[in-house]
Amino acid sequence: MFDRANWMGDHRQQLGDKKLRELVLAASHDSAQYDSGVALQAQTLTIGQQLAAGIRWFDLRVGYADGKLKIHHERFYGVDFATVLDDVGNFMASHHELVLLKISHFRDFNAERFRSALLLIVNRLGPYLVTGALDNRVAATPISRFIGRNAGAVLVFVDNNDDSDATKAEFDFDPTLRTYKVLRRYRDWYAPIRRTATSPSSTSTATRRPSRPWFVGRTTMPIERMRSRATAAVFPRGSSRSTASSTASAASRMQPARTCRATCFCCRGRSPSAAARR
């Protein structure tokens, strides 16, 4: 029987030589939105339950409300950010998996609140954050670099240049200062495309505008020119996974597909159907 909670650790021999960008990872959108009203609920499972079900990429949107850092969906808040990190930490204590957290859409944030979020991440997940220098870009790093016989890892990506107005207006911290030694720069390869006109009479041409998120680790060594190609896809409902070996083999053969960041109307002002036609 296929063990979703340990699918990476159990198959590290088959997956170890694969680069991160060569795997398709199960993910959840608007993660941790299980404690909201029905209209805003994105999942029914907690983060711990999602991890046990095989989810490895989480889309976390953090805001500040009632004196706490909380997960939000637009203007509606759910569970505490600390609860999410505790769920991840408790899971990692007994599983040797690779977990990726993408944190963005900061709401009502400033430098002090960002520092609080960073300290929460380091304090709750410190033993599992990747340490030391990577030989390649994150996306080009073999899975064996992150997981071993008795160890797992958590990669945390903090996007300080997303499209949310709250971030642009209130994010006043400077990640280049020595205070933020746990941050590494990377480029989001699938960042939004900005349209620019070559002349008043010409048609618009697309130019890539990579966002500049930060990779949370525990080292001062910068990793330059990183392009994140980690691709997320949820396991198809009712998919047949008769044997663990066949599943691992299939996962290793999957090629990353381009993911669209405009997948819901709440994120980019487009309907799901319009986003799907891109």
mmCIF file of N, CA and C in Angstrom, residues 103-207:
data_model
loop_
_atom_site.group_PDB
_atom_site.id
_atom_site.type_symbol
_atom_site.label_atom_id
_atom_site.label_comp_id
_atom_site.label_asym_id
_atom_site.label_seq_id
_atom_site.Cartn_x
_atom_site.Cartn_y
_atom_site.Cartn_z
ATOM 1 N N ILE A 103 5.475 31.893 1.089
ATOM 2 C CA ILE A 103 4.774 32.869 1.916
ATOM 3 C C ILE A 103 4.710 34.195 1.169
ATOM 4 N N SER A 104 3.501 34.707 0.993
ATOM 5 C CA SER A 104 3.336 35.933 0.213
ATOM 6 C C SER A 104 2.042 36.631 0.624
ATOM 7 N N HIS A 105 1.637 37.633 -0.168
ATOM 8 C CA HIS A 105 0.398 38.367 0.069
ATOM 9 C C HIS A 105 0.326 38.917 1.499
ATOM 10 N N PHE A 106 1.429 39.522 1.953
ATOM 11 C CA PHE A 106 1.463 40.076 3.298
ATOM 12 C C PHE A 106 0.454 41.219 3.429
ATOM 13 N N ARG A 107 -0.299 41.189 4.501
ATOM 14 C CA ARG A 107 -1.327 42.209 4.717
ATOM 15 C C ARG A 107 -1.098 42.892 6.065
ATOM 16 N N ASP A 108 -1.159 44.229 6.056
ATOM 17 C CA ASP A 108 -0.940 45.028 7.271
ATOM 18 C C ASP A 108 0.407 44.686 7.896
ATOM 19 N N PHE A 109 1.452 44.676 7.084
ATOM 20 C CA PHE A 109 2.791 44.321 7.548
ATOM 21 C C PHE A 109 3.692 45.541 7.595
ATOM 22 N N ASN A 110 4.721 45.447 8.412
ATOM 23 C CA ASN A 110 5.802 46.416 8.442
ATOM 24 C C ASN A 110 7.066 45.671 8.850
ATOM 25 N N ALA A 111 8.158 46.398 9.054
ATOM 26 C CA ALA A 111 9.435 45.757 9.354
ATOM 27 C C ALA A 111 9.369 44.919 10.636
ATOM 28 N N GLU A 112 8.747 45.457 11.669
ATOM 29 C CA GLU A 112 8.670 44.735 12.945
ATOM 30 C C GLU A 112 7.888 43.435 12.803
ATOM 31 N N ARG A 113 6.790 43.477 12.088
ATOM 32 C CA ARG A 113 5.979 42.266 11.931
ATOM 33 C C ARG A 113 6.677 41.255 11.031
ATOM 34 N N PHE A 114 7.423 41.750 10.061
ATOM 35 C CA PHE A 114 8.196 40.829 9.245
ATOM 36 C C PHE A 114 9.246 40.112 10.077
ATOM 37 N N ARG A 115 9.929 40.863 10.948
ATOM 38 C CA ARG A 115 10.921 40.239 11.821
ATOM 39 C C ARG A 115 10.267 39.184 12.711
ATOM 40 N N SER A 116 9.073 39.474 13.196
ATOM 41 C CA SER A 116 8.356 38.499 14.025
ATOM 42 C C SER A 116 8.057 37.231 13.235
ATOM 43 N N ALA A 117 7.645 37.398 11.976
ATOM 44 C CA ALA A 117 7.364 36.232 11.136
ATOM 45 C C ALA A 117 8.627 35.428 10.896
ATOM 46 N N LEU A 118 9.717 36.135 10.646
ATOM 47 C CA LEU A 118 10.988 35.455 10.388
ATOM 48 C C LEU A 118 11.463 34.687 11.615
ATOM 49 N N LEU A 119 11.333 35.296 12.782
ATOM 50 C CA LEU A 119 11.737 34.618 14.015
ATOM 51 C C LEU A 119 10.873 33.390 14.272
ATOM 52 N N LEU A 120 9.582 33.481 13.982
ATOM 53 C CA LEU A 120 8.709 32.316 14.130
ATOM 54 C C LEU A 120 9.179 31.165 13.253
ATOM 55 N N ILE A 121 9.517 31.482 12.016
ATOM 56 C CA ILE A 121 9.968 30.439 11.087
ATOM 57 C C ILE A 121 11.231 29.776 11.601
ATOM 58 N N VAL A 122 12.210 30.589 11.988
ATOM 59 C CA VAL A 122 13.494 30.043 12.438
ATOM 60 C C VAL A 122 13.338 29.277 13.748
ATOM 61 N N ASN A 123 12.556 29.803 14.680
ATOM 62 C CA ASN A 123 12.394 29.153 15.977
ATOM 63 C C ASN A 123 11.599 27.850 15.890
ATOM 64 N N ARG A 124 10.581 27.819 15.048
ATOM 65 C CA ARG A 124 9.726 26.631 14.958
ATOM 66 C C ARG A 124 10.278 25.579 13.996
ATOM 67 N N LEU A 125 10.999 26.020 12.975
ATOM 68 C CA LEU A 125 11.453 25.075 11.943
ATOM 69 C C LEU A 125 12.974 25.031 11.796
ATOM 70 N N GLY A 126 13.679 25.709 12.702
ATOM 71 C CA GLY A 126 15.127 25.814 12.605
ATOM 72 C C GLY A 126 15.867 24.529 12.292
ATOM 73 N N PRO A 127 15.603 23.421 12.990
ATOM 74 C CA PRO A 127 16.352 22.180 12.729
ATOM 75 C C PRO A 127 16.157 21.621 11.326
ATOM 76 N N TYR A 128 15.112 22.052 10.637
ATOM 77 C CA TYR A 128 14.788 21.475 9.329
ATOM 78 C C TYR A 128 15.088 22.414 8.169
ATOM 79 N N LEU A 129 15.420 23.680 8.461
ATOM 80 C CA LEU A 129 15.756 24.611 7.394
ATOM 81 C C LEU A 129 17.095 24.208 6.782
ATOM 82 N N VAL A 130 17.210 24.391 5.477
ATOM 83 C CA VAL A 130 18.428 23.996 4.771
ATOM 84 C C VAL A 130 19.581 24.886 5.217
ATOM 85 N N THR A 131 20.699 24.295 5.576
ATOM 86 C CA THR A 131 21.870 25.040 6.038
ATOM 87 C C THR A 131 23.022 24.845 5.064
ATOM 88 N N GLY A 132 23.974 25.768 5.117
ATOM 89 C CA GLY A 132 25.135 25.655 4.241
ATOM 90 C C GLY A 132 24.822 26.109 2.829
ATOM 91 N N ALA A 133 25.860 26.146 2.012
ATOM 92 C CA ALA A 133 25.724 26.611 0.637
ATOM 93 C C ALA A 133 25.222 25.494 -0.259
ATOM 94 N N LEU A 134 24.417 25.861 -1.239
ATOM 95 C CA LEU A 134 23.974 24.925 -2.258
ATOM 96 C C LEU A 134 24.897 25.047 -3.463
ATOM 97 N N ASP A 135 25.184 23.918 -4.095
ATOM 98 C CA ASP A 135 26.083 23.928 -5.243
ATOM 99 C C ASP A 135 25.400 24.462 -6.496
ATOM 100 N N ASN A 136 24.077 24.418 -6.531
ATOM 101 C CA ASN A 136 23.325 24.839 -7.706
ATOM 102 C C ASN A 136 22.174 25.741 -7.284
ATOM 103 N N ARG A 137 21.405 26.207 -8.263
ATOM 104 C CA ARG A 137 20.165 26.887 -7.961
ATOM 105 C C ARG A 137 19.264 25.936 -7.194
ATOM 106 N N VAL A 138 18.326 26.476 -6.453
ATOM 107 C CA VAL A 138 17.426 25.629 -5.682
ATOM 108 C C VAL A 138 16.733 24.619 -6.596
ATOM 109 N N ALA A 139 16.232 25.084 -7.716
ATOM 110 C CA ALA A 139 15.479 24.216 -8.623
ATOM 111 C C ALA A 139 16.356 23.141 -9.246
ATOM 112 N N ALA A 140 17.668 23.395 -9.326
ATOM 113 C CA ALA A 140 18.585 22.444 -9.948
ATOM 114 C C ALA A 140 19.284 21.556 -8.930
ATOM 115 N N THR A 141 18.867 21.640 -7.685
ATOM 116 C CA THR A 141 19.489 20.857 -6.612
ATOM 117 C C THR A 141 18.846 19.474 -6.525
ATOM 118 N N PRO A 142 19.654 18.421 -6.453
ATOM 119 C CA PRO A 142 19.088 17.064 -6.336
ATOM 120 C C PRO A 142 18.319 16.895 -5.033
ATOM 121 N N ILE A 143 17.302 16.066 -5.076
ATOM 122 C CA ILE A 143 16.487 15.804 -3.890
ATOM 123 C C ILE A 143 17.337 15.221 -2.760
ATOM 124 N N SER A 144 18.374 14.463 -3.118
ATOM 125 C CA SER A 144 19.232 13.853 -2.098
ATOM 126 C C SER A 144 19.934 14.899 -1.239
ATOM 127 N N ARG A 145 20.037 16.131 -1.742
ATOM 128 C CA ARG A 145 20.649 17.199 -0.943
ATOM 129 C C ARG A 145 19.739 17.615 0.203
ATOM 130 N N PHE A 146 18.457 17.380 0.050
ATOM 131 C CA PHE A 146 17.491 17.834 1.036
ATOM 132 C C PHE A 146 17.032 16.733 1.993
ATOM 133 N N ILE A 147 16.904 15.521 1.500
ATOM 134 C CA ILE A 147 16.421 14.437 2.355
ATOM 135 C C ILE A 147 17.432 13.298 2.369
ATOM 136 N N GLY A 148 17.590 12.683 3.530
ATOM 137 C CA GLY A 148 18.501 11.564 3.682
ATOM 138 C C GLY A 148 17.836 10.452 4.467
ATOM 139 N N ARG A 149 18.641 9.512 4.902
ATOM 140 C CA ARG A 149 18.101 8.350 5.604
ATOM 141 C C ARG A 149 17.382 8.747 6.881
ATOM 142 N N ASN A 150 17.924 9.718 7.599
ATOM 143 C CA ASN A 150 17.315 10.108 8.876
ATOM 144 C C ASN A 150 17.074 11.606 8.961
ATOM 145 N N ALA A 151 16.787 12.228 7.841
ATOM 146 C CA ALA A 151 16.600 13.674 7.864
ATOM 147 C C ALA A 151 15.666 14.119 6.754
ATOM 148 N N GLY A 152 14.923 15.171 7.037
ATOM 149 C CA GLY A 152 14.094 15.830 6.041
ATOM 150 C C GLY A 152 14.480 17.298 5.988
ATOM 151 N N ALA A 153 13.774 18.082 5.205
ATOM 152 C CA ALA A 153 14.117 19.501 5.070
ATOM 153 C C ALA A 153 12.880 20.309 4.738
ATOM 154 N N VAL A 154 12.927 21.592 5.119
ATOM 155 C CA VAL A 154 11.869 22.536 4.791
ATOM 156 C C VAL A 154 12.493 23.710 4.048
ATOM 157 N N LEU A 155 11.962 24.001 2.867
ATOM 158 C CA LEU A 155 12.370 25.177 2.104
ATOM 159 C C LEU A 155 11.274 26.225 2.270
ATOM 160 N N VAL A 156 11.665 27.427 2.679
ATOM 161 C CA VAL A 156 10.700 28.506 2.876
ATOM 162 C C VAL A 156 11.057 29.645 1.927
ATOM 163 N N PHE A 157 10.101 30.055 1.113
ATOM 164 C CA PHE A 157 10.294 31.159 0.187
ATOM 165 C C PHE A 157 9.395 32.317 0.616
ATOM 166 N N VAL A 158 10.011 33.474 0.818
ATOM 167 C CA VAL A 158 9.273 34.661 1.244
ATOM 168 C C VAL A 158 9.267 35.654 0.103
ATOM 169 N N ASP A 159 8.114 35.961 -0.420
ATOM 170 C CA ASP A 159 7.975 36.858 -1.561
ATOM 171 C C ASP A 159 7.653 38.258 -1.073
ATOM 172 N N ASN A 160 8.606 39.167 -1.182
ATOM 173 C CA ASN A 160 8.374 40.540 -0.736
ATOM 174 C C ASN A 160 8.077 41.463 -1.909
ATOM 175 N N ASN A 161 7.772 40.906 -3.056
ATOM 176 C CA ASN A 161 7.487 41.741 -4.218
ATOM 177 C C ASN A 161 6.316 41.166 -5.004
ATOM 178 N N ASP A 162 5.312 40.702 -4.274
ATOM 179 C CA ASP A 162 4.143 40.185 -4.966
ATOM 180 C C ASP A 162 3.244 41.340 -5.387
ATOM 181 N N ASP A 163 2.077 41.036 -5.880
ATOM 182 C CA ASP A 163 1.206 42.063 -6.445
ATOM 183 C C ASP A 163 0.209 42.652 -5.453
ATOM 184 N N SER A 164 0.307 42.278 -4.188
ATOM 185 C CA SER A 164 -0.670 42.785 -3.222
ATOM 186 C C SER A 164 -0.336 44.230 -2.845
ATOM 187 N N ASP A 165 -1.332 45.081 -2.815
ATOM 188 C CA ASP A 165 -1.124 46.493 -2.500
ATOM 189 C C ASP A 165 -0.557 46.677 -1.098
ATOM 190 N N ALA A 166 -0.988 45.819 -0.181
ATOM 191 C CA ALA A 166 -0.522 45.962 1.201
ATOM 192 C C ALA A 166 0.985 45.784 1.286
ATOM 193 N N THR A 167 1.516 44.850 0.504
ATOM 194 C CA THR A 167 2.957 44.618 0.517
ATOM 195 C C THR A 167 3.691 45.833 -0.027
ATOM 196 N N LYS A 168 3.254 46.341 -1.162
ATOM 197 C CA LYS A 168 3.936 47.472 -1.773
ATOM 198 C C LYS A 168 3.886 48.702 -0.875
ATOM 199 N N ALA A 169 2.779 48.903 -0.199
ATOM 200 C CA ALA A 169 2.587 50.116 0.586
ATOM 201 C C ALA A 169 3.273 50.050 1.947
ATOM 202 N N GLU A 170 3.348 48.858 2.550
ATOM 203 C CA GLU A 170 3.749 48.800 3.947
ATOM 204 C C GLU A 170 4.999 47.967 4.222
ATOM 205 N N PHE A 171 5.537 47.316 3.207
ATOM 206 C CA PHE A 171 6.720 46.496 3.449
ATOM 207 C C PHE A 171 7.950 47.393 3.430
ATOM 208 N N ASP A 172 8.397 47.837 4.594
ATOM 209 C CA ASP A 172 9.475 48.809 4.648
ATOM 210 C C ASP A 172 10.800 48.227 5.150
ATOM 211 N N PHE A 173 10.911 46.895 5.200
ATOM 212 C CA PHE A 173 12.164 46.321 5.665
ATOM 213 C C PHE A 173 13.167 46.261 4.515
ATOM 214 N N ASP A 174 14.442 46.159 4.836
ATOM 215 C CA ASP A 174 15.492 46.070 3.830
ATOM 216 C C ASP A 174 16.196 44.726 3.986
ATOM 217 N N PRO A 175 15.900 43.744 3.145
ATOM 218 C CA PRO A 175 16.482 42.415 3.303
ATOM 219 C C PRO A 175 17.986 42.380 3.088
ATOM 220 N N THR A 176 18.577 43.461 2.518
ATOM 221 C CA THR A 176 20.012 43.452 2.276
ATOM 222 C C THR A 176 20.811 43.789 3.529
ATOM 223 N N LEU A 177 20.128 44.258 4.569
ATOM 224 C CA LEU A 177 20.833 44.586 5.802
ATOM 225 C C LEU A 177 21.298 43.322 6.511
ATOM 226 N N ARG A 178 22.292 43.457 7.350
ATOM 227 C CA ARG A 178 22.853 42.312 8.052
ATOM 228 C C ARG A 178 21.847 41.670 9.008
ATOM 229 N N THR A 179 20.817 42.417 9.352
ATOM 230 C CA THR A 179 19.785 41.886 10.247
ATOM 231 C C THR A 179 19.129 40.651 9.661
ATOM 232 N N TYR A 180 19.040 40.593 8.334
ATOM 233 C CA TYR A 180 18.307 39.519 7.673
ATOM 234 C C TYR A 180 19.264 38.497 7.068
ATOM 235 N N LYS A 181 20.136 37.939 7.889
ATOM 236 C CA LYS A 181 21.139 37.003 7.405
ATOM 237 C C LYS A 181 20.543 35.670 6.973
ATOM 238 N N VAL A 182 19.315 35.394 7.351
ATOM 239 C CA VAL A 182 18.732 34.101 6.992
ATOM 240 C C VAL A 182 18.104 34.136 5.604
ATOM 241 N N LEU A 183 18.176 35.272 4.920
ATOM 242 C CA LEU A 183 17.507 35.384 3.632
ATOM 243 C C LEU A 183 18.477 35.220 2.473
ATOM 244 N N ARG A 184 18.029 34.521 1.439
ATOM 245 C CA ARG A 184 18.778 34.399 0.199
ATOM 246 C C ARG A 184 17.884 34.858 -0.948
ATOM 247 N N ARG A 185 18.460 35.544 -1.904
ATOM 248 C CA ARG A 185 17.665 35.996 -3.042
ATOM 249 C C ARG A 185 17.476 34.861 -4.048
ATOM 250 N N TYR A 186 16.302 34.801 -4.635
ATOM 251 C CA TYR A 186 16.085 33.918 -5.775
ATOM 252 C C TYR A 186 15.078 34.573 -6.700
ATOM 253 N N ARG A 187 15.011 34.118 -7.923
ATOM 254 C CA ARG A 187 14.087 34.677 -8.900
ATOM 255 C C ARG A 187 12.992 33.675 -9.199
ATOM 256 N N ASP A 188 11.799 34.173 -9.270
ATOM 257 C CA ASP A 188 10.654 33.337 -9.606
ATOM 258 C C ASP A 188 10.549 33.295 -11.125
ATOM 259 N N TRP A 189 10.890 32.163 -11.719
ATOM 260 C CA TRP A 189 10.951 32.038 -13.169
ATOM 261 C C TRP A 189 9.579 32.226 -13.799
ATOM 262 N N TYR A 190 8.526 31.901 -13.078
ATOM 263 C CA TYR A 190 7.188 32.044 -13.613
ATOM 264 C C TYR A 190 6.511 33.297 -13.065
ATOM 265 N N ALA A 191 7.283 34.366 -12.957
ATOM 266 C CA ALA A 191 6.734 35.627 -12.461
ATOM 267 C C ALA A 191 5.789 36.220 -13.500
ATOM 268 N N PRO A 192 4.935 37.160 -13.082
ATOM 269 C CA PRO A 192 4.023 37.786 -14.044
ATOM 270 C C PRO A 192 4.790 38.501 -15.147
ATOM 271 N N ILE A 193 4.182 38.626 -16.294
ATOM 272 C CA ILE A 193 4.792 39.315 -17.417
ATOM 273 C C ILE A 193 4.250 40.748 -17.487
ATOM 274 N N ARG A 194 5.131 41.715 -17.584
ATOM 275 C CA ARG A 194 4.714 43.118 -17.670
ATOM 276 C C ARG A 194 4.706 43.541 -19.134
ATOM 277 N N ARG A 195 3.639 44.177 -19.538
ATOM 278 C CA ARG A 195 3.521 44.638 -20.917
ATOM 279 C C ARG A 195 4.073 46.055 -21.042
ATOM 280 N N THR A 196 4.976 46.258 -22.001
ATOM 281 C CA THR A 196 5.538 47.579 -22.217
ATOM 282 C C THR A 196 5.409 47.926 -23.690
ATOM 283 N N ALA A 197 5.165 49.201 -23.985
ATOM 284 C CA ALA A 197 5.039 49.653 -25.370
ATOM 285 C C ALA A 197 6.383 50.141 -25.878
ATOM 286 N N THR A 198 6.792 49.658 -27.062
ATOM 287 C CA THR A 198 8.069 50.079 -27.630
ATOM 288 C C THR A 198 7.988 51.501 -28.176
ATOM 289 N N SER A 199 6.808 51.938 -28.609
ATOM 290 C CA SER A 199 6.598 53.306 -29.074
ATOM 291 C C SER A 199 5.121 53.625 -28.959
ATOM 292 N N PRO A 200 4.749 54.898 -28.987
ATOM 293 C CA PRO A 200 3.323 55.245 -28.834
ATOM 294 C C PRO A 200 2.424 54.568 -29.849
ATOM 295 N N SER A 201 2.954 54.311 -31.048
ATOM 296 C CA SER A 201 2.120 53.731 -32.090
ATOM 297 C C SER A 201 2.268 52.226 -32.211
ATOM 298 N N SER A 202 3.223 51.672 -31.530
ATOM 299 C CA SER A 202 3.475 50.243 -31.679
ATOM 300 C C SER A 202 2.608 49.443 -30.725
ATOM 301 N N THR A 203 2.545 48.152 -30.980
ATOM 302 C CA THR A 203 1.820 47.264 -30.082
ATOM 303 C C THR A 203 2.691 46.922 -28.899
ATOM 304 N N SER A 204 2.047 46.489 -27.820
ATOM 305 C CA SER A 204 2.794 46.153 -26.611
ATOM 306 C C SER A 204 3.570 44.863 -26.811
ATOM 307 N N THR A 205 4.725 44.804 -26.210
ATOM 308 C CA THR A 205 5.530 43.593 -26.241
ATOM 309 C C THR A 205 5.740 43.116 -24.825
ATOM 310 N N ALA A 206 5.843 41.810 -24.649
ATOM 311 C CA ALA A 206 5.978 41.231 -23.316
ATOM 312 C C ALA A 206 7.434 41.189 -22.901
ATOM 313 N N THR A 207 7.722 41.641 -21.709
ATOM 314 C CA THR A 207 9.055 41.514 -21.143
ATOM 315 C C THR A 207 8.934 40.856 -19.787
#
